[in-house]
Amino acid sequence: MVEPGTIKAAQSGDREALITLLREIETHVYRTAYYILNNEQDAMDAAQEALIRIYSKINSYEEKAQFKTWVQRIVTNICIDKFRRTKPTVSIDEHELVFREKQDVEDQVMASYTFQDIRHAIDQLPEHHRTVVVLRYLQDFSYNEIADSLDLPLNTVKSYLFRARQQLQALLHEYQKGGVRG
């Protein structure tokens, strides 16, 4: 993700290194926030807050954990706090379908509904299950990285993922039967 030399330079007060560091992680930070909060504006706010916190706390980073998991912990905690303070909203713009001329429109509509069903099912998970699903399947974190990021025991992460998969399977089964989509 980020060169260790850049991190050390940023910690020693090199302003250019710090700017480079923040630019390298900003997309990752935003993506994580968006997957957890499922709202563009909230994700932008959370990402900005996370980048500011990383900027101000860069000297507190110790090499005990990977830089990636340290950043992830900051972003995730901000998102969880934001999620607790406000009920999530859905932007209409996020659900517009854009059709391409050479693709089968029916396939594209079905794929869009499938994506919406999965996204909606993930949104219905309890906060702790949703967070581990986002980190594992959307951010491609290993179980150990998730445990480090969320400061959870490895077995708890495995348990949360197992339960989340069961819940998603049940929810998606209901969507396939046509009973839950709203």
JSON list of C-alpha atoms in Angstrom, two decimals:
[
{"chain": "A", "resi": 1, "resn": "MET", "atom": "CA", "xyz": [0.00, 0.00, 0.00]},
{"chain": "A", "resi": 2, "resn": "VAL", "atom": "CA", "xyz": [2.50, 2.64, 1.15]},
{"chain": "A", "resi": 3, "resn": "GLU", "atom": "CA", "xyz": [6.28, 2.54, 1.22]},
{"chain": "A", "resi": 4, "resn": "PRO", "atom": "CA", "xyz": [7.68, 2.29, 4.77]},
{"chain": "A", "resi": 5, "resn": "GLY", "atom": "CA", "xyz": [10.16, 5.07, 3.91]},
{"chain": "A", "resi": 6, "resn": "THR", "atom": "CA", "xyz": [7.28, 7.42, 3.12]},
{"chain": "A", "resi": 7, "resn": "ILE", "atom": "CA", "xyz": [5.67, 6.65, 6.48]},
{"chain": "A", "resi": 8, "resn": "LYS", "atom": "CA", "xyz": [8.90, 7.29, 8.37]},
{"chain": "A", "resi": 9, "resn": "ALA", "atom": "CA", "xyz": [9.54, 10.51, 6.45]},
{"chain": "A", "resi": 10, "resn": "ALA", "atom": "CA", "xyz": [5.99, 11.70, 7.22]},
{"chain": "A", "resi": 11, "resn": "GLN", "atom": "CA", "xyz": [6.48, 10.88, 10.90]},
{"chain": "A", "resi": 12, "resn": "SER", "atom": "CA", "xyz": [9.73, 12.86, 10.95]},
{"chain": "A", "resi": 13, "resn": "GLY", "atom": "CA", "xyz": [7.92, 15.98, 9.72]},
{"chain": "A", "resi": 14, "resn": "ASP", "atom": "CA", "xyz": [8.46, 15.80, 5.95]},
{"chain": "A", "resi": 15, "resn": "ARG", "atom": "CA", "xyz": [5.38, 17.63, 4.67]},
{"chain": "A", "resi": 16, "resn": "GLU", "atom": "CA", "xyz": [5.74, 16.32, 1.09]},
{"chain": "A", "resi": 17, "resn": "ALA", "atom": "CA", "xyz": [5.96, 12.74, 2.34]},
{"chain": "A", "resi": 18, "resn": "LEU", "atom": "CA", "xyz": [2.83, 13.24, 4.43]},
{"chain": "A", "resi": 19, "resn": "ILE", "atom": "CA", "xyz": [0.93, 14.65, 1.45]},
{"chain": "A", "resi": 20, "resn": "THR", "atom": "CA", "xyz": [2.12, 11.73, -0.70]},
{"chain": "A", "resi": 21, "resn": "LEU", "atom": "CA", "xyz": [1.05, 9.29, 2.00]},
{"chain": "A", "resi": 22, "resn": "LEU", "atom": "CA", "xyz": [-2.44, 10.80, 2.27]},
{"chain": "A", "resi": 23, "resn": "ARG", "atom": "CA", "xyz": [-2.88, 10.83, -1.51]},
{"chain": "A", "resi": 24, "resn": "GLU", "atom": "CA", "xyz": [-1.89, 7.17, -1.72]},
{"chain": "A", "resi": 25, "resn": "ILE", "atom": "CA", "xyz": [-4.49, 6.07, 0.85]},
{"chain": "A", "resi": 26, "resn": "GLU", "atom": "CA", "xyz": [-7.39, 8.45, 0.13]},
{"chain": "A", "resi": 27, "resn": "THR", "atom": "CA", "xyz": [-9.13, 6.16, -2.39]},
{"chain": "A", "resi": 28, "resn": "HIS", "atom": "CA", "xyz": [-8.84, 3.17, -0.07]},
{"chain": "A", "resi": 29, "resn": "VAL", "atom": "CA", "xyz": [-10.17, 5.24, 2.85]},
{"chain": "A", "resi": 30, "resn": "TYR", "atom": "CA", "xyz": [-13.15, 6.52, 0.83]},
{"chain": "A", "resi": 31, "resn": "ARG", "atom": "CA", "xyz": [-13.97, 3.07, -0.55]},
{"chain": "A", "resi": 32, "resn": "THR", "atom": "CA", "xyz": [-14.04, 1.55, 2.91]},
{"chain": "A", "resi": 33, "resn": "ALA", "atom": "CA", "xyz": [-16.23, 4.36, 4.23]},
{"chain": "A", "resi": 34, "resn": "TYR", "atom": "CA", "xyz": [-18.61, 4.02, 1.29]},
{"chain": "A", "resi": 35, "resn": "TYR", "atom": "CA", "xyz": [-18.94, 0.25, 1.67]},
{"chain": "A", "resi": 36, "resn": "ILE", "atom": "CA", "xyz": [-19.71, 0.58, 5.36]},
{"chain": "A", "resi": 37, "resn": "LEU", "atom": "CA", "xyz": [-22.01, 3.62, 5.21]},
{"chain": "A", "resi": 38, "resn": "ASN", "atom": "CA", "xyz": [-23.53, 3.03, 1.74]},
{"chain": "A", "resi": 39, "resn": "ASN", "atom": "CA", "xyz": [-24.00, 6.74, 1.20]},
{"chain": "A", "resi": 40, "resn": "GLU", "atom": "CA", "xyz": [-21.72, 8.93, -0.89]},
{"chain": "A", "resi": 41, "resn": "GLN", "atom": "CA", "xyz": [-21.98, 12.08, 1.21]},
{"chain": "A", "resi": 42, "resn": "ASP", "atom": "CA", "xyz": [-21.53, 10.26, 4.51]},
{"chain": "A", "resi": 43, "resn": "ALA", "atom": "CA", "xyz": [-18.58, 8.35, 3.03]},
{"chain": "A", "resi": 44, "resn": "MET", "atom": "CA", "xyz": [-16.95, 11.58, 1.87]},
{"chain": "A", "resi": 45, "resn": "ASP", "atom": "CA", "xyz": [-17.39, 13.11, 5.32]},
{"chain": "A", "resi": 46, "resn": "ALA", "atom": "CA", "xyz": [-16.03, 10.01, 7.06]},
{"chain": "A", "resi": 47, "resn": "ALA", "atom": "CA", "xyz": [-13.09, 9.74, 4.65]},
{"chain": "A", "resi": 48, "resn": "GLN", "atom": "CA", "xyz": [-12.20, 13.38, 5.20]},
{"chain": "A", "resi": 49, "resn": "GLU", "atom": "CA", "xyz": [-12.41, 12.95, 8.96]},
{"chain": "A", "resi": 50, "resn": "ALA", "atom": "CA", "xyz": [-10.25, 9.82, 8.74]},
{"chain": "A", "resi": 51, "resn": "LEU", "atom": "CA", "xyz": [-7.60, 11.55, 6.63]},
{"chain": "A", "resi": 52, "resn": "ILE", "atom": "CA", "xyz": [-7.49, 14.44, 9.09]},
{"chain": "A", "resi": 53, "resn": "ARG", "atom": "CA", "xyz": [-7.13, 12.02, 11.97]},
{"chain": "A", "resi": 54, "resn": "ILE", "atom": "CA", "xyz": [-4.36, 10.12, 10.15]},
{"chain": "A", "resi": 55, "resn": "TYR", "atom": "CA", "xyz": [-2.64, 13.45, 9.44]},
{"chain": "A", "resi": 56, "resn": "SER", "atom": "CA", "xyz": [-2.78, 14.50, 13.07]},
{"chain": "A", "resi": 57, "resn": "LYS", "atom": "CA", "xyz": [-1.96, 11.06, 14.54]},
{"chain": "A", "resi": 58, "resn": "ILE", "atom": "CA", "xyz": [0.74, 9.86, 12.12]},
{"chain": "A", "resi": 59, "resn": "ASN", "atom": "CA", "xyz": [3.31, 10.02, 14.91]},
{"chain": "A", "resi": 60, "resn": "SER", "atom": "CA", "xyz": [1.26, 7.60, 17.02]},
{"chain": "A", "resi": 61, "resn": "TYR", "atom": "CA", "xyz": [1.58, 4.87, 14.36]},
{"chain": "A", "resi": 62, "resn": "GLU", "atom": "CA", "xyz": [3.92, 2.15, 15.55]},
{"chain": "A", "resi": 63, "resn": "GLU", "atom": "CA", "xyz": [5.12, -0.69, 13.39]},
{"chain": "A", "resi": 64, "resn": "LYS", "atom": "CA", "xyz": [3.45, -3.26, 15.64]},
{"chain": "A", "resi": 65, "resn": "ALA", "atom": "CA", "xyz": [0.64, -3.47, 13.11]},
{"chain": "A", "resi": 66, "resn": "GLN", "atom": "CA", "xyz": [0.67, -3.01, 9.37]},
{"chain": "A", "resi": 67, "resn": "PHE", "atom": "CA", "xyz": [0.03, 0.56, 8.26]},
{"chain": "A", "resi": 68, "resn": "LYS", "atom": "CA", "xyz": [-2.95, -0.72, 6.24]},
{"chain": "A", "resi": 69, "resn": "THR", "atom": "CA", "xyz": [-4.64, -2.15, 9.34]},
{"chain": "A", "resi": 70, "resn": "TRP", "atom": "CA", "xyz": [-3.87, 0.97, 11.39]},
{"chain": "A", "resi": 71, "resn": "VAL", "atom": "CA", "xyz": [-5.56, 3.13, 8.73]},
{"chain": "A", "resi": 72, "resn": "GLN", "atom": "CA", "xyz": [-8.44, 0.65, 8.47]},
{"chain": "A", "resi": 73, "resn": "ARG", "atom": "CA", "xyz": [-9.05, 0.80, 12.20]},
{"chain": "A", "resi": 74, "resn": "ILE", "atom": "CA", "xyz": [-9.30, 4.60, 12.08]},
{"chain": "A", "resi": 75, "resn": "VAL", "atom": "CA", "xyz": [-11.70, 4.57, 9.12]},
{"chain": "A", "resi": 76, "resn": "THR", "atom": "CA", "xyz": [-13.85, 1.79, 10.53]},
{"chain": "A", "resi": 77, "resn": "ASN", "atom": "CA", "xyz": [-14.16, 3.43, 13.94]},
{"chain": "A", "resi": 78, "resn": "ILE", "atom": "CA", "xyz": [-15.19, 6.74, 12.37]},
{"chain": "A", "resi": 79, "resn": "CYS", "atom": "CA", "xyz": [-17.78, 4.97, 10.21]},
{"chain": "A", "resi": 80, "resn": "ILE", "atom": "CA", "xyz": [-19.16, 3.03, 13.15]},
{"chain": "A", "resi": 81, "resn": "ASP", "atom": "CA", "xyz": [-19.47, 6.25, 15.17]},
{"chain": "A", "resi": 82, "resn": "LYS", "atom": "CA", "xyz": [-21.15, 8.01, 12.23]},
{"chain": "A", "resi": 83, "resn": "PHE", "atom": "CA", "xyz": [-23.48, 5.07, 11.67]},
{"chain": "A", "resi": 84, "resn": "ARG", "atom": "CA", "xyz": [-24.52, 5.08, 15.33]},
{"chain": "A", "resi": 85, "resn": "ARG", "atom": "CA", "xyz": [-25.24, 8.83, 15.23]},
{"chain": "A", "resi": 86, "resn": "THR", "atom": "CA", "xyz": [-27.36, 8.80, 12.08]},
{"chain": "A", "resi": 87, "resn": "LYS", "atom": "CA", "xyz": [-29.64, 6.45, 10.28]},
{"chain": "A", "resi": 88, "resn": "PRO", "atom": "CA", "xyz": [-28.23, 5.58, 6.86]},
{"chain": "A", "resi": 89, "resn": "THR", "atom": "CA", "xyz": [-29.89, 7.16, 3.81]},
{"chain": "A", "resi": 90, "resn": "VAL", "atom": "CA", "xyz": [-29.90, 6.04, 0.22]},
{"chain": "A", "resi": 91, "resn": "SER", "atom": "CA", "xyz": [-29.08, 8.37, -2.64]},
{"chain": "A", "resi": 92, "resn": "ILE", "atom": "CA", "xyz": [-31.35, 8.08, -5.66]},
{"chain": "A", "resi": 93, "resn": "ASP", "atom": "CA", "xyz": [-28.38, 8.84, -7.91]},
{"chain": "A", "resi": 94, "resn": "GLU", "atom": "CA", "xyz": [-26.66, 5.66, -6.77]},
{"chain": "A", "resi": 95, "resn": "HIS", "atom": "CA", "xyz": [-29.46, 3.49, -8.18]},
{"chain": "A", "resi": 96, "resn": "GLU", "atom": "CA", "xyz": [-29.75, 4.87, -11.70]},
{"chain": "A", "resi": 97, "resn": "LEU", "atom": "CA", "xyz": [-29.21, 2.32, -14.44]},
{"chain": "A", "resi": 98, "resn": "VAL", "atom": "CA", "xyz": [-26.85, 3.23, -17.25]},
{"chain": "A", "resi": 99, "resn": "PHE", "atom": "CA", "xyz": [-27.30, 1.06, -20.33]},
{"chain": "A", "resi": 100, "resn": "ARG", "atom": "CA", "xyz": [-24.63, 0.33, -22.90]},
{"chain": "A", "resi": 101, "resn": "GLU", "atom": "CA", "xyz": [-25.67, -0.18, -26.51]},
{"chain": "A", "resi": 102, "resn": "LYS", "atom": "CA", "xyz": [-24.05, -3.58, -27.05]},
{"chain": "A", "resi": 103, "resn": "GLN", "atom": "CA", "xyz": [-25.16, -5.28, -23.84]},
{"chain": "A", "resi": 104, "resn": "ASP", "atom": "CA", "xyz": [-28.38, -7.14, -23.38]},
{"chain": "A", "resi": 105, "resn": "VAL", "atom": "CA", "xyz": [-30.64, -4.78, -21.45]},
{"chain": "A", "resi": 106, "resn": "GLU", "atom": "CA", "xyz": [-32.43, -7.62, -19.66]},
{"chain": "A", "resi": 107, "resn": "ASP", "atom": "CA", "xyz": [-29.13, -9.07, -18.38]},
{"chain": "A", "resi": 108, "resn": "GLN", "atom": "CA", "xyz": [-28.03, -5.64, -17.23]},
{"chain": "A", "resi": 109, "resn": "VAL", "atom": "CA", "xyz": [-31.29, -5.02, -15.38]},
{"chain": "A", "resi": 110, "resn": "MET", "atom": "CA", "xyz": [-31.08, -8.43, -13.69]},
{"chain": "A", "resi": 111, "resn": "ALA", "atom": "CA", "xyz": [-27.45, -7.83, -12.71]},
{"chain": "A", "resi": 112, "resn": "SER", "atom": "CA", "xyz": [-28.44, -4.46, -11.27]},
{"chain": "A", "resi": 113, "resn": "TYR", "atom": "CA", "xyz": [-31.22, -6.05, -9.23]},
{"chain": "A", "resi": 114, "resn": "THR", "atom": "CA", "xyz": [-28.84, -8.74, -8.00]},
{"chain": "A", "resi": 115, "resn": "PHE", "atom": "CA", "xyz": [-26.31, -6.12, -6.93]},
{"chain": "A", "resi": 116, "resn": "GLN", "atom": "CA", "xyz": [-29.05, -4.10, -5.23]},
{"chain": "A", "resi": 117, "resn": "ASP", "atom": "CA", "xyz": [-30.32, -7.22, -3.44]},
{"chain": "A", "resi": 118, "resn": "ILE", "atom": "CA", "xyz": [-26.83, -8.06, -2.18]},
{"chain": "A", "resi": 119, "resn": "ARG", "atom": "CA", "xyz": [-26.17, -4.46, -1.13]},
{"chain": "A", "resi": 120, "resn": "HIS", "atom": "CA", "xyz": [-29.56, -4.30, 0.61]},
{"chain": "A", "resi": 121, "resn": "ALA", "atom": "CA", "xyz": [-28.93, -7.62, 2.37]},
{"chain": "A", "resi": 122, "resn": "ILE", "atom": "CA", "xyz": [-25.52, -6.41, 3.58]},
{"chain": "A", "resi": 123, "resn": "ASP", "atom": "CA", "xyz": [-27.15, -3.21, 4.86]},
{"chain": "A", "resi": 124, "resn": "GLN", "atom": "CA", "xyz": [-29.57, -5.29, 6.94]},
{"chain": "A", "resi": 125, "resn": "LEU", "atom": "CA", "xyz": [-26.80, -7.09, 8.78]},
{"chain": "A", "resi": 126, "resn": "PRO", "atom": "CA", "xyz": [-25.97, -6.03, 12.32]},
{"chain": "A", "resi": 127, "resn": "GLU", "atom": "CA", "xyz": [-23.22, -3.42, 12.38]},
{"chain": "A", "resi": 128, "resn": "HIS", "atom": "CA", "xyz": [-20.44, -5.79, 13.49]},
{"chain": "A", "resi": 129, "resn": "HIS", "atom": "CA", "xyz": [-21.35, -8.39, 10.86]},
{"chain": "A", "resi": 130, "resn": "ARG", "atom": "CA", "xyz": [-21.62, -5.77, 8.12]},
{"chain": "A", "resi": 131, "resn": "THR", "atom": "CA", "xyz": [-18.18, -4.39, 8.97]},
{"chain": "A", "resi": 132, "resn": "VAL", "atom": "CA", "xyz": [-16.43, -7.77, 8.76]},
{"chain": "A", "resi": 133, "resn": "VAL", "atom": "CA", "xyz": [-18.22, -8.60, 5.49]},
{"chain": "A", "resi": 134, "resn": "VAL", "atom": "CA", "xyz": [-17.13, -5.29, 3.96]},
{"chain": "A", "resi": 135, "resn": "LEU", "atom": "CA", "xyz": [-13.54, -5.77, 5.07]},
{"chain": "A", "resi": 136, "resn": "ARG", "atom": "CA", "xyz": [-13.36, -9.41, 3.94]},
{"chain": "A", "resi": 137, "resn": "TYR", "atom": "CA", "xyz": [-15.26, -9.43, 0.68]},
{"chain": "A", "resi": 138, "resn": "LEU", "atom": "CA", "xyz": [-15.17, -5.85, -0.55]},
{"chain": "A", "resi": 139, "resn": "GLN", "atom": "CA", "xyz": [-11.76, -4.77, 0.75]},
{"chain": "A", "resi": 140, "resn": "ASP", "atom": "CA", "xyz": [-10.14, -8.25, 0.48]},
{"chain": "A", "resi": 141, "resn": "PHE", "atom": "CA", "xyz": [-8.67, -8.20, 4.00]},
{"chain": "A", "resi": 142, "resn": "SER", "atom": "CA", "xyz": [-7.40, -11.44, 5.49]},
{"chain": "A", "resi": 143, "resn": "TYR", "atom": "CA", "xyz": [-8.98, -12.71, 8.71]},
{"chain": "A", "resi": 144, "resn": "ASN", "atom": "CA", "xyz": [-5.89, -11.60, 10.63]},
{"chain": "A", "resi": 145, "resn": "GLU", "atom": "CA", "xyz": [-6.00, -8.11, 9.10]},
{"chain": "A", "resi": 146, "resn": "ILE", "atom": "CA", "xyz": [-9.67, -7.81, 10.05]},
{"chain": "A", "resi": 147, "resn": "ALA", "atom": "CA", "xyz": [-8.90, -8.92, 13.60]},
{"chain": "A", "resi": 148, "resn": "ASP", "atom": "CA", "xyz": [-6.10, -6.34, 13.84]},
{"chain": "A", "resi": 149, "resn": "SER", "atom": "CA", "xyz": [-8.20, -3.57, 12.27]},
{"chain": "A", "resi": 150, "resn": "LEU", "atom": "CA", "xyz": [-11.16, -4.09, 14.56]},
{"chain": "A", "resi": 151, "resn": "ASP", "atom": "CA", "xyz": [-9.14, -5.14, 17.61]},
{"chain": "A", "resi": 152, "resn": "LEU", "atom": "CA", "xyz": [-11.03, -8.44, 17.82]},
{"chain": "A", "resi": 153, "resn": "PRO", "atom": "CA", "xyz": [-9.86, -11.98, 18.49]},
{"chain": "A", "resi": 154, "resn": "LEU", "atom": "CA", "xyz": [-9.40, -14.02, 15.31]},
{"chain": "A", "resi": 155, "resn": "ASN", "atom": "CA", "xyz": [-12.09, -16.53, 16.34]},
{"chain": "A", "resi": 156, "resn": "THR", "atom": "CA", "xyz": [-14.58, -13.70, 16.83]},
{"chain": "A", "resi": 157, "resn": "VAL", "atom": "CA", "xyz": [-13.92, -12.50, 13.29]},
{"chain": "A", "resi": 158, "resn": "LYS", "atom": "CA", "xyz": [-14.46, -16.03, 11.96]},
{"chain": "A", "resi": 159, "resn": "SER", "atom": "CA", "xyz": [-17.65, -16.35, 13.97]},
{"chain": "A", "resi": 160, "resn": "TYR", "atom": "CA", "xyz": [-18.98, -12.98, 12.75]},
{"chain": "A", "resi": 161, "resn": "LEU", "atom": "CA", "xyz": [-18.25, -13.92, 9.14]},
{"chain": "A", "resi": 162, "resn": "PHE", "atom": "CA", "xyz": [-19.89, -17.32, 9.53]},
{"chain": "A", "resi": 163, "resn": "ARG", "atom": "CA", "xyz": [-23.04, -15.79, 11.02]},
{"chain": "A", "resi": 164, "resn": "ALA", "atom": "CA", "xyz": [-23.07, -12.97, 8.46]},
{"chain": "A", "resi": 165, "resn": "ARG", "atom": "CA", "xyz": [-22.89, -15.47, 5.59]},
{"chain": "A", "resi": 166, "resn": "GLN", "atom": "CA", "xyz": [-25.80, -17.41, 7.09]},
{"chain": "A", "resi": 167, "resn": "GLN", "atom": "CA", "xyz": [-27.84, -14.21, 7.43]},
{"chain": "A", "resi": 168, "resn": "LEU", "atom": "CA", "xyz": [-26.99, -13.12, 3.88]},
{"chain": "A", "resi": 169, "resn": "GLN", "atom": "CA", "xyz": [-27.94, -16.52, 2.52]},
{"chain": "A", "resi": 170, "resn": "ALA", "atom": "CA", "xyz": [-31.32, -16.35, 4.26]},
{"chain": "A", "resi": 171, "resn": "LEU", "atom": "CA", "xyz": [-31.96, -12.78, 3.12]},
{"chain": "A", "resi": 172, "resn": "LEU", "atom": "CA", "xyz": [-30.97, -13.47, -0.47]},
{"chain": "A", "resi": 173, "resn": "HIS", "atom": "CA", "xyz": [-33.13, -16.60, -0.50]},
{"chain": "A", "resi": 174, "resn": "GLU", "atom": "CA", "xyz": [-36.07, -14.40, 0.48]},
{"chain": "A", "resi": 175, "resn": "TYR", "atom": "CA", "xyz": [-35.20, -11.93, -2.32]},
{"chain": "A", "resi": 176, "resn": "GLN", "atom": "CA", "xyz": [-35.13, -14.77, -4.84]},
{"chain": "A", "resi": 177, "resn": "LYS", "atom": "CA", "xyz": [-38.60, -15.83, -3.73]},
{"chain": "A", "resi": 178, "resn": "GLY", "atom": "CA", "xyz": [-39.68, -12.19, -4.12]},
{"chain": "A", "resi": 179, "resn": "GLY", "atom": "CA", "xyz": [-40.71, -11.74, -0.53]},
{"chain": "A", "resi": 180, "resn": "VAL", "atom": "CA", "xyz": [-38.43, -9.07, 0.90]},
{"chain": "A", "resi": 181, "resn": "ARG", "atom": "CA", "xyz": [-37.51, -6.56, -1.80]},
{"chain": "A", "resi": 182, "resn": "GLY", "atom": "CA", "xyz": [-38.97, -3.20, -0.91]}
]
